[in-house]
Amino acid sequence: MLVSLRIKNIALIDQLEVTFEEGLNVLTGETGAGKSVVIGSIGIALGGRFDRTLLRKEDEDGLVEVCFTLEPAVKKKLLESDILPEDLLDTDELLITRKLTKNRVVNRINGETVPLSCLKQTAELLINLHAQHEQTTLLKPARHLEILDASDERVLEKKQEVRSLYKDVQETEKRLKEINPDPAERAKRIDFLQFQIREIRDAKLTKGEDEELEAYFRKLSHAEELITICQEVSQLTGDDSASGCGSLISRAAKRMQEMCRYEESSELPGQLSEIENLLSDFNQSLSDYMQEITYDPEELRQVSDRLDLLNGLKAKYGRTLEEVLLTLDALETEMEALSRADEEKDRLTAELEEKKKALACASEELTGLRSEAAKPLAKQVTDALEGMNFSHVEFYVDMHRTEEITCDGQDEVVFMLSTNLGEEAKPLHRVASGGELSRVMLALKATLSDAADTPTLVFDEIDVGISGVTAQRIGQLLKKLAGARQLLVITHLPQIAAVGDAAFRIDKTVSDEKTYTTIEPLDEEGRVQELARLLGGDRITDSILKSARELLENSQ
């Protein structure tokens, strides 16, 4: 059940908070007062469009928040669907919050940020919103198939199976088309693949070889410079000359040893001796390094050629040798597939035939289930329409098969309607007036809500084009619906407003030269005054007040 709604900085609403009741909640107000903003805000909370054009003050955040109590059956559905983590469902309340900041919309459920898709899936199990324009969807025959399917869980399950099989068929057909049917083209491709595979294989690549060769090439190509540097350093650090660092440190070390005769505890002689040993080790390593440096033009050419080969392969097949080797694997896989293309084509053709048979069988079963579902749907809608003052109504579901199987099966569905005795039923989208569409939509909603078991239904001006006895009948139907679930109904009709279990008035007020939309729960006297306004307009007389009071008492 929808417990509360909070809106901040949306259209004419500065701040608004309202608490709803169980059963039938009716919302009334003058045209333009902001009823559509309230319902639209509920739509935003359920995952509808939320952008900065909706904000009252552009420099402030917008907020819509709805709080639900979770009945055990709904909570079980949420847990079984794995839409939300279990730790978000450890309470019997669920709070959906959508906040529009400067750059983005933040979606939260019970304080945790969630993706919009998760929010929408959750909301679908909690509330169903019928907007003013929705009845016009009945003018589209394609929508009739969706409505029929939604009336029966077995149909929905089979429809999902058909869609899965249809997707398998499409994917298999795509794979078949990708197999090259032209022998000449295939032979040409195989020849090219063989060349590429041979070119990579003949190189006998090893991972990291290019990096090692590049380092070695730099050393070989600068051998003379390296030798010159090493010779100069050897002269500076060696002991071949009296000015060499080695000779000077050796002399200093010998002189430092004389300190031991006078200062045995000094560490300085040992430190200098260690420096002498380190320098000696360095000079030995330097000598060994110089012995290794060779300048061999032939070896340099071979290394250069190998690098050119590796870089050429990387330019053609990948940025690194690792990628080149991965490309080789892919080429070999394609080569293998092409070499057995005829065999693969035969296998896929047989597989496609089996999948088409399974799809046709599932589609046939779906048609059967739809035929079974059509009769009770037509009966329930007819009963509901008769209860809304259609005295000679005929409503049924016309089904016929299409030539091709689609993702929805092989059926076309059209709702047929006749509202006058002796008139032949015709397609709904050709014969229904605005008021009739409203009643048909309400009848369908009443029927489908039983199938979906949605805890809360919202109707935005379902009474368009209706008056008199028909309005009274619709009020009775809504009251009956509200016995099993919560309803929020926006209406202009006193006959409907009078049957509500709770009533709210939406007003547009002006304060400090600014316009605001407010919502106020009505007590009994407030309801009488509002009914009188709906009955009499601006001029409310004592007789109108008396009629309003009688209407409320009789309806309750």
Tab-separated table of N, CA, C and O in Angstrom, residues 292-360:
chain	number	residue	atom	x	y	z
A	292	GLU	N	83.587	-7.861	-23.120
A	292	GLU	CA	82.379	-8.375	-23.770
A	292	GLU	C	81.959	-7.529	-24.961
A	292	GLU	O	81.261	-8.012	-25.850
A	293	ILE	N	82.312	-6.249	-24.954
A	293	ILE	CA	81.886	-5.352	-26.032
A	293	ILE	C	82.650	-5.670	-27.303
A	293	ILE	O	83.885	-5.633	-27.337
A	294	THR	N	81.868	-6.019	-28.308
A	294	THR	CA	82.468	-6.283	-29.618
A	294	THR	C	81.684	-5.523	-30.670
A	294	THR	O	80.476	-5.328	-30.532
A	295	TYR	N	82.329	-5.132	-31.695
A	295	TYR	CA	81.648	-4.471	-32.805
A	295	TYR	C	81.746	-5.380	-34.020
A	295	TYR	O	82.781	-5.487	-34.662
A	296	ASP	N	80.612	-6.108	-34.273
A	296	ASP	CA	80.554	-7.050	-35.385
A	296	ASP	C	79.472	-6.574	-36.338
A	296	ASP	O	78.280	-6.718	-36.061
A	297	PRO	N	79.846	-5.982	-37.469
A	297	PRO	CA	78.856	-5.456	-38.419
A	297	PRO	C	77.848	-6.508	-38.868
A	297	PRO	O	76.667	-6.209	-39.054
A	298	GLU	N	78.304	-7.759	-39.025
A	298	GLU	CA	77.400	-8.819	-39.478
A	298	GLU	C	76.341	-9.137	-38.428
A	298	GLU	O	75.156	-9.300	-38.735
A	299	GLU	N	76.789	-9.222	-37.159
A	299	GLU	CA	75.836	-9.487	-36.084
A	299	GLU	C	74.843	-8.329	-35.950
A	299	GLU	O	73.642	-8.539	-35.731
A	300	LEU	N	75.345	-7.094	-36.106
A	300	LEU	CA	74.471	-5.928	-36.038
A	300	LEU	C	73.418	-5.980	-37.143
A	300	LEU	O	72.246	-5.669	-36.928
A	301	ARG	N	73.820	-6.399	-38.331
A	301	ARG	CA	72.883	-6.498	-39.446
A	301	ARG	C	71.820	-7.558	-39.178
A	301	ARG	O	70.630	-7.365	-39.454
A	302	GLN	N	72.241	-8.709	-38.616
A	302	GLN	CA	71.304	-9.791	-38.327
A	302	GLN	C	70.260	-9.362	-37.282
A	302	GLN	O	69.062	-9.637	-37.424
A	303	VAL	N	70.744	-8.678	-36.238
A	303	VAL	CA	69.817	-8.191	-35.208
A	303	VAL	C	68.852	-7.167	-35.801
A	303	VAL	O	67.649	-7.182	-35.523
A	304	SER	N	69.378	-6.272	-36.641
A	304	SER	CA	68.545	-5.256	-37.280
A	304	SER	C	67.481	-5.903	-38.172
A	304	SER	O	66.320	-5.491	-38.161
A	305	ASP	N	67.886	-6.922	-38.923
A	305	ASP	CA	66.924	-7.617	-39.792
A	305	ASP	C	65.829	-8.307	-38.981
A	305	ASP	O	64.649	-8.296	-39.363
A	306	ARG	N	66.236	-8.927	-37.870
A	306	ARG	CA	65.256	-9.615	-37.029
A	306	ARG	C	64.259	-8.615	-36.441
A	306	ARG	O	63.048	-8.870	-36.394
A	307	LEU	N	64.758	-7.471	-35.988
A	307	LEU	CA	63.873	-6.441	-35.454
A	307	LEU	C	62.916	-5.916	-36.516
A	307	LEU	O	61.740	-5.662	-36.247
A	308	ASP	N	63.423	-5.747	-37.741
A	308	ASP	CA	62.558	-5.296	-38.837
A	308	ASP	C	61.430	-6.297	-39.072
A	308	ASP	O	60.276	-5.923	-39.307
A	309	LEU	N	61.762	-7.578	-38.996
A	309	LEU	CA	60.759	-8.628	-39.188
A	309	LEU	C	59.695	-8.566	-38.083
A	309	LEU	O	58.483	-8.595	-38.357
A	310	LEU	N	60.169	-8.488	-36.830
A	310	LEU	CA	59.224	-8.450	-35.707
A	310	LEU	C	58.340	-7.210	-35.765
A	310	LEU	O	57.127	-7.284	-35.533
A	311	ASN	N	58.932	-6.055	-36.062
A	311	ASN	CA	58.151	-4.819	-36.138
A	311	ASN	C	57.153	-4.850	-37.295
A	311	ASN	O	56.054	-4.302	-37.202
A	312	GLY	N	57.540	-5.494	-38.390
A	312	GLY	CA	56.622	-5.650	-39.520
A	312	GLY	C	55.425	-6.507	-39.152
A	312	GLY	O	54.278	-6.191	-39.511
A	313	LEU	N	55.674	-7.592	-38.393
A	313	LEU	CA	54.574	-8.448	-37.945
A	313	LEU	C	53.666	-7.700	-36.975
A	313	LEU	O	52.426	-7.834	-37.023
A	314	LYS	N	54.264	-6.898	-36.096
A	314	LYS	CA	53.450	-6.130	-35.143
A	314	LYS	C	52.607	-5.081	-35.867
A	314	LYS	O	51.477	-4.788	-35.461
A	315	ALA	N	53.154	-4.500	-36.915
A	315	ALA	CA	52.394	-3.507	-37.678
A	315	ALA	C	51.187	-4.142	-38.366
A	315	ALA	O	50.138	-3.503	-38.541
A	316	LYS	N	51.290	-5.416	-38.727
A	316	LYS	CA	50.212	-6.090	-39.458
A	316	LYS	C	49.230	-6.834	-38.543
A	316	LYS	O	48.036	-6.909	-38.834
A	317	TYR	N	49.746	-7.370	-37.425
A	317	TYR	CA	48.915	-8.308	-36.666
A	317	TYR	C	48.707	-7.936	-35.188
A	317	TYR	O	47.969	-8.631	-34.492
A	318	GLY	N	49.343	-6.874	-34.704
A	318	GLY	CA	49.154	-6.514	-33.298
A	318	GLY	C	50.241	-5.589	-32.805
A	318	GLY	O	51.350	-5.564	-33.335
A	319	ARG	N	49.931	-4.861	-31.737
A	319	ARG	CA	50.896	-3.882	-31.238
A	319	ARG	C	52.066	-4.533	-30.510
A	319	ARG	O	53.144	-3.950	-30.411
A	320	THR	N	51.877	-5.732	-29.974
A	320	THR	CA	52.939	-6.454	-29.266
A	320	THR	C	53.031	-7.862	-29.814
A	320	THR	O	52.125	-8.336	-30.515
A	321	LEU	N	54.124	-8.546	-29.467
A	321	LEU	CA	54.263	-9.938	-29.918
A	321	LEU	C	53.181	-10.815	-29.299
A	321	LEU	O	52.731	-11.786	-29.922
A	322	GLU	N	52.751	-10.479	-28.058
A	322	GLU	CA	51.662	-11.233	-27.439
A	322	GLU	C	50.390	-11.129	-28.285
A	322	GLU	O	49.690	-12.129	-28.506
A	323	GLU	N	50.096	-9.917	-28.784
A	323	GLU	CA	48.910	-9.737	-29.625
A	323	GLU	C	49.069	-10.448	-30.965
A	323	GLU	O	48.093	-10.966	-31.519
A	324	VAL	N	50.283	-10.460	-31.503
A	324	VAL	CA	50.528	-11.180	-32.760
A	324	VAL	C	50.235	-12.663	-32.577
A	324	VAL	O	49.601	-13.305	-33.434
A	325	LEU	N	50.658	-13.224	-31.450
A	325	LEU	CA	50.422	-14.644	-31.189
A	325	LEU	C	48.930	-14.923	-30.983
A	325	LEU	O	48.431	-15.988	-31.378
A	326	LEU	N	48.210	-13.975	-30.368
A	326	LEU	CA	46.756	-14.123	-30.233
A	326	LEU	C	46.080	-14.073	-31.599
A	326	LEU	O	45.115	-14.807	-31.856
A	327	THR	N	46.586	-13.200	-32.472
A	327	THR	CA	46.059	-13.130	-33.832
A	327	THR	C	46.269	-14.457	-34.554
A	327	THR	O	45.397	-14.931	-35.300
A	328	LEU	N	47.431	-15.075	-34.327
A	328	LEU	CA	47.713	-16.379	-34.930
A	328	LEU	C	46.666	-17.404	-34.489
A	328	LEU	O	46.156	-18.174	-35.318
A	329	ASP	N	46.334	-17.398	-33.207
A	329	ASP	CA	45.306	-18.327	-32.712
A	329	ASP	C	43.968	-18.090	-33.416
A	329	ASP	O	43.277	-19.036	-33.805
A	330	ALA	N	43.605	-16.798	-33.586
A	330	ALA	CA	42.338	-16.466	-34.234
A	330	ALA	C	42.334	-16.886	-35.699
A	330	ALA	O	41.332	-17.399	-36.214
A	331	LEU	N	43.454	-16.676	-36.391
A	331	LEU	CA	43.564	-17.070	-37.797
A	331	LEU	C	43.450	-18.580	-37.952
A	331	LEU	O	42.788	-19.077	-38.876
A	332	GLU	N	44.078	-19.310	-37.044
A	332	GLU	CA	44.025	-20.775	-37.108
A	332	GLU	C	42.604	-21.274	-36.832
A	332	GLU	O	42.155	-22.248	-37.463
A	333	THR	N	41.910	-20.581	-35.911
A	333	THR	CA	40.521	-20.965	-35.621
A	333	THR	C	39.628	-20.739	-36.844
A	333	THR	O	38.795	-21.585	-37.194
A	334	GLU	N	39.792	-19.580	-37.488
A	334	GLU	CA	39.014	-19.284	-38.692
A	334	GLU	C	39.355	-20.262	-39.804
A	334	GLU	O	38.468	-20.725	-40.542
A	335	MET	N	40.620	-20.589	-39.918
A	335	MET	CA	41.076	-21.532	-40.944
A	335	MET	C	40.409	-22.894	-40.748
A	335	MET	O	39.932	-23.519	-41.699
A	336	GLU	N	40.363	-23.315	-39.475
A	336	GLU	CA	39.752	-24.605	-39.182
A	336	GLU	C	38.265	-24.581	-39.516
A	336	GLU	O	37.723	-25.533	-40.073
A	337	ALA	N	37.601	-23.434	-39.172
A	337	ALA	CA	36.164	-23.324	-39.443
A	337	ALA	C	35.881	-23.343	-40.943
A	337	ALA	O	34.934	-23.990	-41.406
A	338	LEU	N	36.718	-22.638	-41.730
A	338	LEU	CA	36.518	-22.606	-43.180
A	338	LEU	C	36.787	-23.969	-43.815
A	338	LEU	O	36.112	-24.360	-44.772
A	339	SER	N	37.760	-24.653	-43.285
A	339	SER	CA	38.109	-25.947	-43.872
A	339	SER	C	37.000	-26.977	-43.680
A	339	SER	O	36.897	-27.941	-44.423
A	340	ARG	N	36.183	-26.749	-42.647
A	340	ARG	CA	35.052	-27.667	-42.440
A	340	ARG	C	33.725	-26.915	-42.547
A	340	ARG	O	32.759	-27.229	-41.855
A	341	ALA	N	33.693	-25.883	-43.409
A	341	ALA	CA	32.501	-25.043	-43.567
A	341	ALA	C	31.300	-25.856	-44.037
A	341	ALA	O	30.171	-25.646	-43.564
A	342	ASP	N	31.510	-26.766	-44.970
A	342	ASP	CA	30.393	-27.570	-45.477
A	342	ASP	C	29.787	-28.415	-44.358
A	342	ASP	O	28.553	-28.504	-44.228
A	343	GLU	N	30.674	-28.979	-43.563
A	343	GLU	CA	30.205	-29.788	-42.440
A	343	GLU	C	29.450	-28.920	-41.425
A	343	GLU	O	28.392	-29.315	-40.931
A	344	GLU	N	29.995	-27.711	-41.140
A	344	GLU	CA	29.353	-26.806	-40.189
A	344	GLU	C	28.019	-26.295	-40.733
A	344	GLU	O	27.035	-26.152	-39.985
A	345	LYS	N	27.971	-26.052	-42.058
A	345	LYS	CA	26.732	-25.589	-42.674
A	345	LYS	C	25.641	-26.643	-42.550
A	345	LYS	O	24.488	-26.333	-42.226
A	346	ASP	N	26.005	-27.887	-42.799
A	346	ASP	CA	25.028	-28.975	-42.675
A	346	ASP	C	24.541	-29.094	-41.229
A	346	ASP	O	23.349	-29.298	-40.977
A	347	ARG	N	25.483	-28.957	-40.290
A	347	ARG	CA	25.110	-29.080	-38.876
A	347	ARG	C	24.166	-27.954	-38.455
A	347	ARG	O	23.150	-28.181	-37.793
A	348	LEU	N	24.511	-26.720	-38.863
A	348	LEU	CA	23.681	-25.576	-38.502
A	348	LEU	C	22.314	-25.627	-39.183
A	348	LEU	O	21.296	-25.224	-38.593
A	349	THR	N	22.278	-26.131	-40.417
A	349	THR	CA	21.003	-26.252	-41.132
A	349	THR	C	20.079	-27.211	-40.400
A	349	THR	O	18.879	-26.928	-40.224
A	350	ALA	N	20.645	-28.346	-39.977
A	350	ALA	CA	19.843	-29.313	-39.230
A	350	ALA	C	19.406	-28.725	-37.883
A	350	ALA	O	18.256	-28.900	-37.447
A	351	GLU	N	20.323	-28.009	-37.241
A	351	GLU	CA	20.015	-27.380	-35.944
A	351	GLU	C	18.916	-26.330	-36.110
A	351	GLU	O	18.004	-26.228	-35.277
A	352	LEU	N	18.985	-25.558	-37.215
A	352	LEU	CA	17.983	-24.531	-37.466
A	352	LEU	C	16.608	-25.151	-37.669
A	352	LEU	O	15.600	-24.631	-37.177
A	353	GLU	N	16.549	-26.243	-38.394
A	353	GLU	CA	15.270	-26.906	-38.628
A	353	GLU	C	14.651	-27.375	-37.312
A	353	GLU	O	13.441	-27.234	-37.094
A	354	GLU	N	15.485	-27.923	-36.424
A	354	GLU	CA	14.979	-28.382	-35.127
A	354	GLU	C	14.456	-27.208	-34.299
A	354	GLU	O	13.408	-27.295	-33.649
A	355	LYS	N	15.207	-26.097	-34.339
A	355	LYS	CA	14.794	-24.925	-33.564
A	355	LYS	C	13.522	-24.312	-34.133
A	355	LYS	O	12.658	-23.830	-33.380
A	356	LYS	N	13.366	-24.335	-35.463
A	356	LYS	CA	12.143	-23.818	-36.068
A	356	LYS	C	10.942	-24.680	-35.694
A	356	LYS	O	9.837	-24.164	-35.466
A	357	LYS	N	11.163	-25.986	-35.635
A	357	LYS	CA	10.080	-26.884	-35.228
A	357	LYS	C	9.665	-26.604	-33.787
A	357	LYS	O	8.476	-26.560	-33.466
A	358	ALA	N	10.684	-26.424	-32.917
A	358	ALA	CA	10.388	-26.136	-31.512
A	358	ALA	C	9.659	-24.805	-31.376
A	358	ALA	O	8.716	-24.672	-30.580
A	359	LEU	N	10.072	-23.798	-32.183
A	359	LEU	CA	9.420	-22.501	-32.157
A	359	LEU	C	7.972	-22.614	-32.636
A	359	LEU	O	7.053	-22.034	-32.031
A	360	ALA	N	7.767	-23.347	-33.719
A	360	ALA	CA	6.411	-23.517	-34.247
A	360	ALA	C	5.515	-24.220	-33.240
A	360	ALA	O	4.342	-23.855	-33.060
